Amino acid sequence: MTDASAHRRLPLRQWLGYAVVWLALVAGMAVTLALAYVPLGRAQAAVHLAVAALQIALIWSAFMNLRRSSALVRLTACSAALWLVFMFALTFNDYFSR
Amino acid sequence: MSAHVSGPASILREPWPSVPRQREGVTFGMWAFLATEVLFFGALILVYAVYRDLYPDAFRAAARATDIVYGTVNTVLLLTSSFVMTLAIDAGAAGARRVAILCLAVTAALGTAFMVVKGFEYYEDIQNGLLPDAGLPLPSPMSRLFFALYWVMTGVHAIHLAIGIGFVLVMIVLLARSTLAAESPALDVAALYWHFVDTVWVLLYALIYLPGRS
């Protein structure tokens, strides 16, 4: 079967949406890079990680399609975050309480 | 079954009863694997977090010694590669095999460009003595901890990216030979892996290159 016969319309409107997501990701990087040179003191790490978390949320929901995935797949993705929280919470609980 | 037939018959594999179930199954399987990858990289980042909490000044000085230009260029390359990978999947879903192949080739090229930039960065790092040993030109010996983690985290990430590039190249060959249908869920899982490697870099960029600049 040739490409032409199997060819349906390319989802250009959806591609535009992905381009907006890409622009948002690059803009997020530019913002976090600019903020790296602003003396924010102890809040600096929190700002960097907050922007990174937003970027990751965008990639997971839009590019990795979690927003259109089934509950099973979404739960599996959330389980990764849950175990990560356990690992960090239990380890820092030890370090902060010594 | 003919390898050249495109459509549901060539996509469906044992033991799945239908293509939607197969797509759901492989997506679930890849996410289950990615959950273990989250914990793998999470453990490294946890070590980084503990030591950065214990030695904040040494980590700030060490992060300032990294080359932010290389790091930023590589971030843009990977974010763009993820965008193009998404286009490849959509083109595949629309049955546009050649567009999908083109987008996958651009994705692999951007991934390779990342590796080349990383190679230049590693070369300069070694020239500047940024190794976790006694020769590290920074005042605090605790900065060695940062660079031990820098080499391990970026090195493991580069290995993951190299696997991703190989994965994408295999997809290109299979699509070009029409062994794989453009709508195959195999493309979806390759994309999931690729995007995950991208998200790891987004976090590494924030942890390695940004601290200590102000």
XYZ file of C-alpha atoms in Angstrom:
312
model
C 0.000 0.000 0.000
C 1.426 3.361 -0.935
C 1.727 6.217 1.435
C -0.743 8.257 -0.581
C -3.533 5.691 -0.418
C -3.118 5.204 3.331
C -2.789 8.907 3.842
C -5.423 10.676 5.857
C -5.362 14.358 6.669
C -2.425 15.386 8.828
C -3.699 16.808 12.134
C -2.284 20.294 11.523
C -4.462 21.951 14.161
C -3.143 19.462 16.744
C 0.416 20.139 15.545
C -0.150 23.831 16.189
C -1.168 22.918 19.738
C 2.057 20.927 20.179
C 4.024 23.910 18.811
C 2.441 26.090 21.515
C 3.475 23.516 24.144
C 7.025 23.513 22.733
C 7.123 27.329 22.871
C 5.898 27.217 26.479
C 8.647 24.711 27.343
C 11.386 26.858 25.773
C 9.906 29.981 27.416
C 9.953 28.147 30.768
C 13.620 27.369 30.232
C 14.349 31.011 29.343
C 12.521 32.223 32.470
C 14.332 29.819 34.780
C 17.669 30.723 33.134
C 17.001 34.461 33.648
C 15.903 33.874 37.254
C 19.160 32.004 37.905
C 20.956 35.382 37.706
C 18.526 37.123 40.085
C 19.560 36.908 43.753
C 16.549 35.136 45.235
C 18.416 33.640 48.188
C 17.003 30.433 49.574
C 13.989 30.616 47.249
C 16.222 30.083 44.207
C 16.195 26.269 44.317
C 12.426 26.228 44.865
C 11.895 28.521 41.841
C 14.139 26.384 39.590
C 12.413 23.178 40.670
C 8.922 24.695 40.351
C 9.596 25.721 36.731
C 11.127 22.293 36.005
C 8.057 20.603 37.563
C 5.757 22.704 35.350
C 7.793 21.780 32.272
C 7.689 18.084 33.183
C 3.929 18.279 33.802
C 3.518 19.803 30.325
C 5.643 17.104 28.677
C 3.869 14.279 30.511
C 0.355 15.592 29.864
C 0.730 16.885 26.281
C 3.648 15.068 24.636
C 3.288 11.797 26.577
C -0.452 12.080 26.130
C -1.407 11.437 29.763
C -4.322 13.867 29.488
C -5.956 11.530 26.939
C -4.748 8.233 28.490
C -6.868 5.729 30.382
C -7.183 5.753 34.166
C -4.887 2.704 34.355
C -2.043 4.470 32.533
C -2.514 7.686 34.517
C -2.449 5.765 37.783
C 0.751 4.003 36.731
C 2.382 7.370 36.014
C 1.138 8.729 39.354
C 2.478 5.652 41.157
C 5.995 6.644 40.026
C 5.547 10.039 41.682
C 4.041 8.435 44.798
C 7.004 6.082 45.386
C 9.365 8.979 44.706
C 7.639 11.022 47.415
C 7.986 8.091 49.839
C 11.690 7.744 49.041
C 12.409 11.458 49.511
C 10.176 11.868 52.586
C 11.604 8.871 54.462
C 15.222 9.733 53.617
C 14.908 13.415 54.561
C 12.978 12.445 57.679
C 16.135 10.621 58.745
C 18.542 13.460 57.797
C 16.472 16.244 59.354
C 15.817 14.402 62.618
C 19.381 13.337 63.464
C 0.930 -12.443 7.119
C 2.392 -10.103 4.544
C 4.835 -7.626 5.939
C 3.708 -5.034 3.419
C 0.079 -4.854 4.422
C -0.693 -1.687 6.325
C -3.697 -1.525 8.631
C -5.086 -3.253 11.716
C -4.175 -6.766 10.497
C -0.446 -5.964 10.420
C -0.522 -4.019 13.696
C -2.228 -6.615 15.891
C 0.089 -9.069 17.682
C -0.443 -12.044 19.956
C -1.938 -12.223 22.579
C -4.042 -9.078 22.110
C -7.679 -9.473 21.011
C -7.824 -5.991 19.456
C -5.581 -3.070 18.483
C -6.997 -0.697 21.151
C -6.316 -3.334 23.845
C -2.814 -3.839 22.452
C -2.160 -0.091 22.460
C -3.436 0.145 26.031
C -1.303 -2.843 27.086
C 1.979 -1.641 25.613
C 1.395 1.908 26.879
C 0.743 0.542 30.371
C 3.859 -1.657 30.101
C 6.056 1.260 29.060
C 4.721 3.467 31.858
C 5.361 0.653 34.371
C 8.961 0.556 33.114
C 9.221 4.352 33.218
C 8.005 4.263 36.837
C 11.095 2.183 37.681
C 13.220 4.682 35.737
C 11.734 7.509 37.813
C 12.954 5.717 40.936
C 16.358 5.009 39.355
C 17.015 8.661 38.523
C 15.125 9.658 41.685
C 17.693 7.830 43.836
C 20.547 9.754 42.179
C 18.696 13.047 42.622
C 17.999 12.124 46.258
C 21.748 11.696 46.867
C 22.276 15.086 45.181
C 19.554 16.680 47.367
C 21.021 15.310 50.611
C 24.569 16.480 49.807
C 23.386 19.851 48.491
C 21.507 20.311 51.749
C 24.630 19.404 53.748
C 27.138 21.423 51.659
C 25.162 24.246 49.960
C 28.150 26.566 49.344
C 30.325 23.843 47.818
C 27.469 22.816 45.522
C 26.797 26.420 44.444
C 30.487 26.958 43.616
C 30.645 23.673 41.720
C 27.452 24.360 39.738
C 28.865 27.778 38.792
C 31.888 25.988 37.271
C 29.702 24.076 34.781
C 29.196 25.527 31.301
C 25.671 26.943 31.146
C 25.879 27.617 27.389
C 26.322 23.927 26.584
C 23.606 23.017 29.088
C 21.124 25.532 27.661
C 21.786 24.606 24.027
C 21.271 20.940 24.903
C 18.012 21.711 26.709
C 16.646 23.468 23.610
C 17.809 20.552 21.417
C 16.040 17.951 23.563
C 12.831 19.972 23.996
C 12.711 20.442 20.216
C 13.386 16.743 19.616
C 10.430 15.869 21.855
C 8.207 18.235 19.861
C 9.256 16.667 16.544
C 8.793 13.167 18.002
C 5.183 14.101 18.816
C 4.679 15.164 15.197
C 6.078 11.783 14.083
C 3.512 9.913 16.185
C 0.635 12.027 14.895
C 1.810 11.606 11.293
C 2.005 7.839 11.878
C -1.504 7.787 13.355
C -2.719 9.632 10.238
C -1.074 6.982 8.052
C 1.492 9.426 6.659
C 4.435 7.022 6.774
C 6.959 9.224 4.965
C 6.210 12.250 7.148
C 6.574 10.006 10.213
C 9.950 8.728 8.945
C 11.119 12.300 8.265
C 10.088 13.475 11.738
C 11.762 10.453 13.361
C 14.963 11.199 11.411
C 14.916 14.817 12.635
C 14.323 13.548 16.196
C 17.317 11.197 15.967
C 19.435 13.988 14.449
C 18.551 16.361 17.311
C 19.375 13.610 19.826
C 22.707 13.045 18.097
C 23.383 16.806 18.145
C 22.800 16.702 21.909
C 25.396 13.932 22.225
C 27.918 15.899 20.133
C 27.442 19.035 22.267
C 27.750 16.887 25.393
C 30.988 15.464 23.991
C 32.438 18.973 23.536
C 31.297 19.839 27.069
C 32.895 16.707 28.560
C 36.128 17.497 26.700
C 36.220 21.024 28.143
C 35.292 19.731 31.602
C 38.271 17.369 31.515
C 40.547 20.160 30.193
C 39.381 22.361 33.106
C 40.000 19.600 35.635
C 36.333 19.280 36.624
C 36.742 15.720 37.858
C 35.813 14.427 41.312
C 39.388 14.072 42.500
C 42.007 16.056 44.455
C 42.853 18.102 41.330
C 39.454 19.836 41.222
C 40.221 23.608 41.081
C 37.572 24.618 43.637
C 38.156 25.707 47.261
C 35.897 23.188 49.009
C 36.738 19.477 48.702
C 32.996 18.816 49.038
C 32.607 20.148 45.476
C 33.959 16.747 44.435
C 30.622 15.274 45.526
C 28.845 17.559 43.047
C 31.114 16.508 40.202
C 30.857 12.819 41.091
C 27.085 13.206 40.745
C 27.463 15.415 37.647
C 29.398 12.739 35.777
C 27.187 9.866 36.916
C 23.855 11.627 36.286
C 24.744 13.162 32.914
C 26.574 9.971 31.894
C 23.620 7.715 32.713
C 21.326 10.187 30.957
C 23.564 10.097 27.856
C 23.424 6.277 27.865
C 19.623 6.475 27.998
C 19.609 8.963 25.135
C 21.929 6.745 23.068
C 19.486 3.852 23.589
C 16.650 6.192 22.561
C 18.476 7.194 19.360
C 19.044 3.500 18.563
C 15.364 2.799 19.241
C 14.300 5.609 16.863
C 16.728 4.465 14.141
C 15.292 0.921 14.321
C 11.787 2.391 13.957
C 12.925 4.371 10.887
C 14.354 1.228 9.243
C 11.242 -0.853 10.042
C 8.937 1.892 8.728
C 11.041 2.371 5.581
C 10.857 -1.365 4.874
C 7.104 -1.353 5.663
C 7.791 -4.089 8.226
C 6.099 -1.846 10.755
C 2.809 -0.044 10.163
C 2.942 3.705 10.758
C 0.005 3.347 13.182
C 1.826 0.700 15.263
C 1.801 1.114 19.087
C 5.556 0.398 18.920
C 6.017 4.002 17.793
C 4.008 5.221 20.779
C 6.236 3.433 23.287
C 9.410 4.643 21.545
C 8.023 8.176 21.884
C 7.166 7.667 25.572
C 10.755 6.586 26.266
C 12.122 9.561 24.309
C 9.978 12.091 26.149
C 10.940 10.551 29.484
C 14.655 10.990 28.733
C 13.797 14.612 27.888
C 12.067 15.154 31.246
C 15.098 13.772 33.095
C 17.252 16.380 31.342
C 14.839 19.207 32.248
C 15.397 18.307 35.900
C 19.169 17.847 35.510
C 19.376 21.288 33.883
C 17.752 22.863 36.949
C 19.963 20.931 39.377
C 23.347 21.084 37.620
C 23.574 24.275 35.574
C 21.361 26.875 37.280
C 22.519 27.013 40.934
C 25.165 29.521 42.029
C 24.752 31.962 39.128
C 23.454 34.993 41.090
